Tab-separated table of C-alpha atoms in Angstrom:
chain	number	residue	atom	x	y	z
A	1	MET	CA	-109.341	7.135	70.385
A	2	THR	CA	-108.918	4.811	67.229
A	3	ARG	CA	-108.069	1.360	68.418
A	4	LYS	CA	-106.088	-1.412	66.335
A	5	THR	CA	-107.962	-4.626	66.251
A	6	ILE	CA	-106.555	-7.718	67.524
A	7	ASN	CA	-107.611	-11.131	67.338
A	8	ILE	CA	-106.925	-14.530	67.111
A	9	THR	CA	-108.293	-17.904	65.132
A	10	ILE	CA	-109.602	-20.274	67.666
A	11	PRO	CA	-109.890	-23.666	66.619
A	12	THR	CA	-112.645	-25.772	66.842
A	13	LEU	CA	-113.502	-27.232	70.457
A	14	SER	CA	-116.382	-29.126	69.440
A	15	GLY	CA	-116.756	-31.974	71.976
A	16	LYS	CA	-114.414	-30.327	74.710
A	17	ARG	CA	-115.651	-29.265	77.548
A	18	ALA	CA	-114.698	-26.082	79.465
A	19	VAL	CA	-114.854	-24.407	82.846
A	20	VAL	CA	-114.149	-20.840	83.043
A	21	THR	CA	-114.227	-19.396	86.813
A	22	GLY	CA	-115.067	-15.503	86.758
A	23	ALA	CA	-117.029	-15.604	83.535
A	24	SER	CA	-120.355	-13.703	84.200
A	25	ASP	CA	-118.797	-10.561	83.219
A	26	GLY	CA	-115.160	-8.440	82.052
A	27	MET	CA	-112.692	-10.744	80.254
A	28	GLY	CA	-113.995	-14.131	82.047
A	29	LEU	CA	-117.212	-13.077	79.955
A	30	GLY	CA	-115.000	-12.845	77.044
A	31	ILE	CA	-113.431	-16.026	77.022
A	32	ALA	CA	-116.659	-17.884	77.654
A	33	THR	CA	-118.327	-16.509	74.526
A	34	ARG	CA	-115.195	-16.972	72.417
A	35	LEU	CA	-114.945	-21.322	73.977
A	36	ALA	CA	-118.529	-21.158	73.177
A	37	ALA	CA	-118.422	-20.007	69.251
A	38	ALA	CA	-115.737	-22.352	68.766
A	39	ASP	CA	-118.472	-25.171	69.735
A	40	ALA	CA	-116.666	-26.191	73.122
A	41	GLU	CA	-119.161	-27.118	76.106
A	42	VAL	CA	-118.805	-23.921	78.584
A	43	ILE	CA	-119.435	-24.573	82.284
A	44	MET	CA	-119.492	-21.275	83.900
A	45	PRO	CA	-119.167	-21.280	87.793
A	46	VAL	CA	-120.693	-18.055	89.442
A	47	ARG	CA	-121.370	-16.890	92.737
A	48	ASN	CA	-124.631	-14.853	91.490
A	49	PRO	CA	-126.849	-16.570	89.889
A	50	ARG	CA	-128.483	-13.912	88.296
A	51	LYS	CA	-125.798	-11.952	87.038
A	52	GLY	CA	-124.691	-15.537	85.724
A	53	GLU	CA	-127.919	-15.781	83.842
A	54	ALA	CA	-127.692	-12.285	82.361
A	55	ALA	CA	-123.954	-13.269	81.171
A	56	ILE	CA	-125.718	-17.007	79.205
A	57	ALA	CA	-128.239	-14.511	77.991
A	58	THR	CA	-125.115	-12.028	76.533
A	59	ILE	CA	-123.533	-14.851	74.995
A	60	ARG	CA	-126.452	-16.250	73.499
A	61	ARG	CA	-127.172	-12.972	71.337
A	62	THR	CA	-123.792	-13.704	70.126
A	63	VAL	CA	-123.669	-17.403	70.249
A	64	PRO	CA	-127.324	-18.654	69.368
A	65	ASP	CA	-127.030	-22.461	69.717
A	66	ALA	CA	-123.863	-22.342	72.559
A	67	ASN	CA	-123.917	-24.776	75.211
A	68	ILE	CA	-123.683	-23.171	78.704
A	69	SER	CA	-124.386	-24.092	81.984
A	70	LEU	CA	-123.630	-21.964	85.583
A	71	ARG	CA	-122.862	-23.884	88.059
A	72	SER	CA	-122.545	-22.385	91.832
A	73	LEU	CA	-119.193	-21.756	93.150
A	74	ASP	CA	-117.644	-18.587	95.750
A	75	LEU	CA	-113.999	-19.155	95.513
A	76	SER	CA	-113.422	-17.894	98.982
A	77	SER	CA	-115.069	-20.742	100.613
A	78	LEU	CA	-113.621	-23.817	100.435
A	79	GLU	CA	-116.731	-25.930	100.998
A	80	SER	CA	-118.163	-24.112	98.152
A	81	VAL	CA	-114.893	-25.192	95.984
A	82	ALA	CA	-115.524	-29.044	97.110
A	83	ALA	CA	-119.322	-28.770	96.212
A	84	LEU	CA	-118.078	-27.663	92.755
A	85	GLY	CA	-115.323	-30.488	92.979
A	86	ASP	CA	-118.291	-33.007	93.831
A	87	THR	CA	-120.652	-31.842	91.197
A	88	LEU	CA	-118.309	-31.819	88.259
A	89	ARG	CA	-117.064	-35.259	89.149
A	90	ASP	CA	-119.913	-36.782	89.602
A	91	GLU	CA	-121.316	-35.759	86.382
A	92	GLY	CA	-118.178	-37.317	84.709
A	93	HIS	CA	-117.715	-35.435	81.959
A	94	PRO	CA	-113.406	-35.369	81.105
A	95	ILE	CA	-112.900	-31.903	81.344
A	96	HIS	CA	-110.315	-30.703	78.652
A	97	LEU	CA	-109.815	-26.779	79.796
A	98	LEU	CA	-109.592	-24.968	83.324
A	99	ILE	CA	-109.280	-21.458	83.209
A	100	ASN	CA	-109.060	-19.925	86.426
A	101	ASN	CA	-109.984	-16.678	85.729
A	102	ALA	CA	-111.524	-15.288	88.654
A	103	GLY	CA	-110.038	-12.842	91.091
A	104	VAL	CA	-110.979	-9.988	93.759
A	105	MET	CA	-108.748	-7.078	93.811
A	106	ARG	CA	-107.826	-4.191	96.056
A	107	PRO	CA	-110.713	-4.628	98.729
A	108	PRO	CA	-110.466	-1.007	100.857
A	109	ASN	CA	-109.099	-2.758	103.602
A	110	ARG	CA	-107.944	-6.514	104.888
A	111	GLN	CA	-111.084	-8.784	104.765
A	112	THR	CA	-110.945	-12.272	104.997
A	113	THR	CA	-112.111	-15.787	103.137
A	114	THR	CA	-115.285	-17.603	104.945
A	115	ASP	CA	-111.950	-20.026	106.237
A	116	GLY	CA	-110.108	-17.161	107.577
A	117	PHE	CA	-107.866	-16.194	104.665
A	118	GLU	CA	-106.595	-13.232	103.279
A	119	LEU	CA	-109.119	-12.315	100.847
A	120	GLN	CA	-106.787	-11.906	97.600
A	121	PHE	CA	-104.631	-14.574	98.812
A	122	GLY	CA	-107.652	-16.916	99.709
A	123	THR	CA	-109.996	-16.509	96.746
A	124	ASN	CA	-107.102	-15.796	93.471
A	125	HIS	CA	-104.943	-18.277	94.583
A	126	LEU	CA	-106.036	-21.011	97.466
A	127	GLY	CA	-109.679	-21.008	96.166
A	128	HIS	CA	-108.161	-22.026	92.080
A	129	TYR	CA	-105.237	-24.643	94.289
A	130	GLY	CA	-108.143	-26.253	95.675
A	131	LEU	CA	-110.536	-26.390	92.704
A	132	THR	CA	-107.841	-27.590	90.433
A	133	GLY	CA	-106.793	-30.497	92.460
A	134	LEU	CA	-110.566	-31.653	93.300
A	135	LEU	CA	-110.740	-31.544	89.372
A	136	LEU	CA	-107.630	-33.314	88.709
A	137	PRO	CA	-109.415	-36.759	88.443
A	138	VAL	CA	-111.678	-35.624	85.866
A	139	LEU	CA	-108.931	-33.750	83.973
A	140	LEU	CA	-106.529	-36.418	83.494
A	141	ARG	CA	-109.796	-38.062	81.839
A	142	ALA	CA	-109.319	-35.755	78.905
A	143	GLU	CA	-106.244	-36.022	76.211
A	144	ARG	CA	-104.269	-33.607	77.231
A	145	PRO	CA	-106.169	-31.168	79.218
A	146	ARG	CA	-105.172	-27.564	80.114
A	147	VAL	CA	-104.858	-25.561	83.234
A	148	VAL	CA	-104.808	-21.830	82.246
A	149	THR	CA	-104.403	-19.577	85.650
A	150	VAL	CA	-104.144	-15.671	85.150
A	151	SER	CA	-101.938	-13.510	86.854
A	152	SER	CA	-100.844	-9.990	86.531
A	153	ASN	CA	-98.037	-7.645	85.707
A	154	LEU	CA	-98.167	-6.676	89.038
A	155	HIS	CA	-96.810	-9.884	90.682
A	156	ARG	CA	-93.761	-8.168	90.196
A	157	MET	CA	-94.780	-6.497	93.468
A	158	GLY	CA	-95.370	-9.566	95.073
A	159	ARG	CA	-93.423	-11.189	97.752
A	160	ILE	CA	-94.749	-13.940	99.604
A	161	ASP	CA	-94.328	-14.513	103.187
A	162	MET	CA	-94.376	-18.437	103.500
A	163	SER	CA	-94.742	-17.529	107.474
A	164	ASP	CA	-97.302	-15.156	107.192
A	165	PRO	CA	-99.731	-15.712	103.503
A	166	ASN	CA	-102.185	-14.296	105.419
A	167	TRP	CA	-101.025	-10.762	106.727
A	168	ASP	CA	-101.644	-12.036	110.576
A	169	HIS	CA	-98.698	-10.860	111.901
A	170	ARG	CA	-97.566	-7.862	109.816
A	171	ARG	CA	-99.059	-4.537	108.335
A	172	TYR	CA	-101.372	-4.823	105.708
A	173	PHE	CA	-100.833	-3.282	102.388
A	174	LYS	CA	-103.678	-3.821	99.395
A	175	TRP	CA	-101.465	-3.567	96.620
A	176	PRO	CA	-98.495	-6.122	98.031
A	177	ALA	CA	-101.155	-8.020	98.823
A	178	TYR	CA	-102.777	-8.564	95.743
A	179	GLY	CA	-99.190	-8.990	93.900
A	180	GLN	CA	-98.400	-11.678	96.394
A	181	SER	CA	-101.902	-13.292	94.935
A	182	LYS	CA	-100.702	-13.043	91.491
A	183	LEU	CA	-97.092	-14.367	92.379
A	184	ALA	CA	-98.683	-17.250	93.637
A	185	ASN	CA	-100.825	-17.902	91.000
A	186	LEU	CA	-97.257	-17.976	89.062
A	187	LEU	CA	-95.758	-19.985	91.168
A	188	PHE	CA	-98.544	-22.803	91.079
A	189	THR	CA	-98.527	-22.720	87.617
A	190	ARG	CA	-95.042	-23.176	87.256
A	191	GLU	CA	-95.022	-26.773	90.428
A	192	LEU	CA	-98.234	-28.035	88.785
A	193	ALA	CA	-96.081	-28.527	85.207
A	194	ARG	CA	-93.567	-29.809	86.701
A	195	ARG	CA	-95.866	-32.417	88.676
A	196	ALA	CA	-97.805	-33.508	85.927
A	197	HIS	CA	-94.125	-34.112	83.825
A	198	ASP	CA	-92.600	-35.996	86.892
A	199	ALA	CA	-95.899	-38.155	86.840
A	200	GLY	CA	-95.728	-38.505	83.097
A	201	SER	CA	-98.677	-36.841	82.498
A	202	SER	CA	-100.336	-35.080	79.508
A	203	LEU	CA	-101.611	-32.194	81.695
A	204	VAL	CA	-100.714	-28.726	80.279
A	205	ALA	CA	-99.993	-25.650	83.080
A	206	VAL	CA	-99.907	-22.621	81.714
A	207	ALA	CA	-100.358	-18.994	82.649
A	208	ALA	CA	-101.353	-15.494	80.765
A	209	HIS	CA	-101.874	-11.933	81.857
A	210	PRO	CA	-104.322	-9.741	80.422
A	211	GLY	CA	-102.000	-6.116	80.677
A	212	ASN	CA	-104.067	-3.221	81.039
A	213	SER	CA	-107.440	-3.810	80.257
A	214	ALA	CA	-110.516	-2.024	80.538
A	215	THR	CA	-112.812	-4.146	83.018
A	216	HIS	CA	-114.729	-3.509	85.788
A	217	LEU	CA	-112.269	-4.938	88.356
A	218	LEU	CA	-109.764	-2.030	89.671
A	219	PRO	CA	-112.459	0.667	89.415
A	220	ALA	CA	-114.712	-1.714	91.844
A	221	SER	CA	-111.680	-2.230	93.779
A	222	ALA	CA	-112.190	1.898	94.229
A	223	ASP	CA	-115.844	2.044	94.382
A	224	ALA	CA	-116.049	-1.154	97.226
A	225	SER	CA	-113.845	1.284	99.380
A	226	GLY	CA	-116.334	4.305	99.113
A	227	ASN	CA	-114.127	6.528	97.077
A	228	HIS	CA	-116.775	6.974	93.799
A	229	LEU	CA	-114.616	9.632	92.919
A	230	VAL	CA	-111.877	7.493	92.008
A	231	GLY	CA	-113.537	4.984	90.596
A	232	GLN	CA	-115.091	7.000	88.133
A	233	VAL	CA	-111.682	8.608	87.513
A	234	MET	CA	-109.924	4.843	86.895
A	235	ASN	CA	-113.156	4.352	84.330
A	236	TRP	CA	-112.089	7.353	82.381
A	237	GLY	CA	-108.397	6.180	82.679
A	238	ASN	CA	-109.330	2.909	81.181
A	239	GLY	CA	-111.378	4.090	78.351
A	240	LEU	CA	-108.348	6.634	77.764
A	241	ILE	CA	-105.233	3.932	77.934
A	242	ALA	CA	-106.477	0.182	78.318
A	243	GLN	CA	-107.496	-2.394	75.749
A	244	SER	CA	-110.467	-3.692	75.480
A	245	ALA	CA	-111.808	-6.899	77.831
A	246	SER	CA	-111.756	-8.917	74.241
A	247	ALA	CA	-108.016	-7.973	73.632
A	248	GLY	CA	-107.120	-8.400	77.148
A	249	ALA	CA	-108.882	-12.064	76.916
A	250	LEU	CA	-106.743	-12.804	74.373
A	251	PRO	CA	-103.525	-14.030	75.816
A	252	GLN	CA	-105.673	-16.233	78.148
A	253	LEU	CA	-107.873	-17.778	75.251
A	254	TYR	CA	-104.138	-18.667	73.115
A	255	ALA	CA	-102.746	-20.079	76.019
A	256	ALA	CA	-105.826	-22.134	76.225
A	257	THR	CA	-106.440	-23.115	72.720
A	258	MET	CA	-103.575	-22.933	70.729
A	259	PRO	CA	-101.526	-25.937	69.653
A	260	ASP	CA	-98.478	-24.330	69.950
A	261	VAL	CA	-98.171	-23.871	73.489
A	262	LEU	CA	-95.803	-25.568	76.052
A	263	PRO	CA	-96.342	-26.321	80.164
A	264	GLY	CA	-94.831	-23.882	82.570
A	265	GLU	CA	-95.320	-20.980	79.403
A	266	TYR	CA	-96.296	-17.534	80.088
A	267	PHE	CA	-98.690	-15.322	77.640
A	268	GLY	CA	-99.120	-11.340	77.728
A	269	PRO	CA	-99.883	-8.884	75.176
A	270	ASP	CA	-96.553	-7.833	73.341
A	271	GLY	CA	-96.663	-3.961	73.837
A	272	LEU	CA	-94.957	-1.929	75.955
A	273	PHE	CA	-94.630	-3.299	79.435
A	274	GLN	CA	-97.010	-5.730	78.349
A	275	LEU	CA	-99.808	-3.150	78.706
A	276	ARG	CA	-101.465	-3.810	75.310
A	277	GLY	CA	-101.221	-5.576	72.116
A	278	HIS	CA	-101.192	-8.932	70.811
A	279	PRO	CA	-100.722	-12.118	72.688
A	280	THR	CA	-97.193	-13.666	73.304
A	281	ARG	CA	-95.089	-15.359	75.482
A	282	VAL	CA	-93.810	-13.055	78.116
A	283	GLY	CA	-91.023	-12.971	80.884
A	284	SER	CA	-92.067	-13.068	84.877
A	285	SER	CA	-89.926	-11.827	87.629
A	286	ALA	CA	-87.387	-13.803	88.898
A	287	ALA	CA	-89.444	-14.636	92.106
A	288	ALA	CA	-91.808	-16.463	89.689
A	289	ARG	CA	-89.307	-18.702	88.553
A	290	ASP	CA	-87.832	-19.686	92.019
A	291	ASP	CA	-88.511	-23.140	92.279
A	292	ASP	CA	-88.153	-23.898	95.785
A	293	ALA	CA	-90.613	-21.281	96.580
A	294	ALA	CA	-93.174	-22.994	93.957
A	295	ARG	CA	-92.569	-26.165	96.192
A	296	GLN	CA	-92.904	-24.178	99.428
A	297	LEU	CA	-96.069	-22.631	98.488
A	298	TRP	CA	-97.477	-25.859	97.201
A	299	GLN	CA	-97.126	-27.584	100.281
A	300	LEU	CA	-98.558	-24.916	102.201
A	301	SER	CA	-101.315	-24.773	99.745
A	302	GLU	CA	-101.885	-28.406	100.389
A	303	GLU	CA	-101.794	-27.663	104.376
A	304	LEU	CA	-104.446	-24.556	103.983
A	305	THR	CA	-106.903	-25.945	102.186
A	306	GLY	CA	-106.556	-29.621	102.431
A	307	VAL	CA	-106.269	-30.748	99.071
A	308	ALA	CA	-104.204	-32.870	97.719
A	309	TYR	CA	-103.400	-33.854	94.142
A	310	VAL	CA	-102.610	-37.253	93.033
A	311	PHE	CA	-101.673	-37.826	88.951
A	312	ASP	CA	-103.467	-41.451	88.830
């Protein structure tokens, strides 16, 4: 199938430091590559060092003089999240851009993080909530820093049970649990933008989603369940109807770098059902615009992670 080339022009990011989670493959790798090509210093926190080194080698084939380095991070462990926060704060450099991109999708059964949280909620939301809060002091040292959190169109199927976010007392369903975590990403962004505004901070919190993009995430979730045939079918379907991972990265890159981006905005593809196309501002579900739910989720996240945000 012939696909139309989609691109954006990223302004120079010389002198700026960016942190991209989940940058060892897929869209995260594409995001890190484009930021490095724009002269940003790119920090790639990874769980698998060997995979991270391979990603750096891939980036250097495109951007030979890229200023990139690895750090250790497992978002499913609050201890690991805290260790990265300590490391980057101790380094003392302002962070101009944090892209909360990493995520897990549809594990084969209900799994938990190191801290006992449902895996998708704990990794996709709580891990990034904790990381952002721990990096807030160095984010606030930058001029007009940005936090971009990656959500999904599937946030529309999400509902958050504040009394049971980890599915301890109700029947577990993989897709609704994923939708809950992606809805949490949008509510987190909304509340972070509100808190930054109320504190008089220049921090810009925005969200983005890639549409239907050909990444490893969905087929890998099928393979993890032992259903390799389903994984192969999903790979075939991705090749047929999905846009490329590089195109899927564009809404996140737009949100991260364009000068017209405002706090609380949400970006995605402009095509039918936001599945593919050029990056544009998009709408979200009514549940994602619920300010009371955003405040409740924030309080719950603070209690579960022990991370409180302080805007100095």
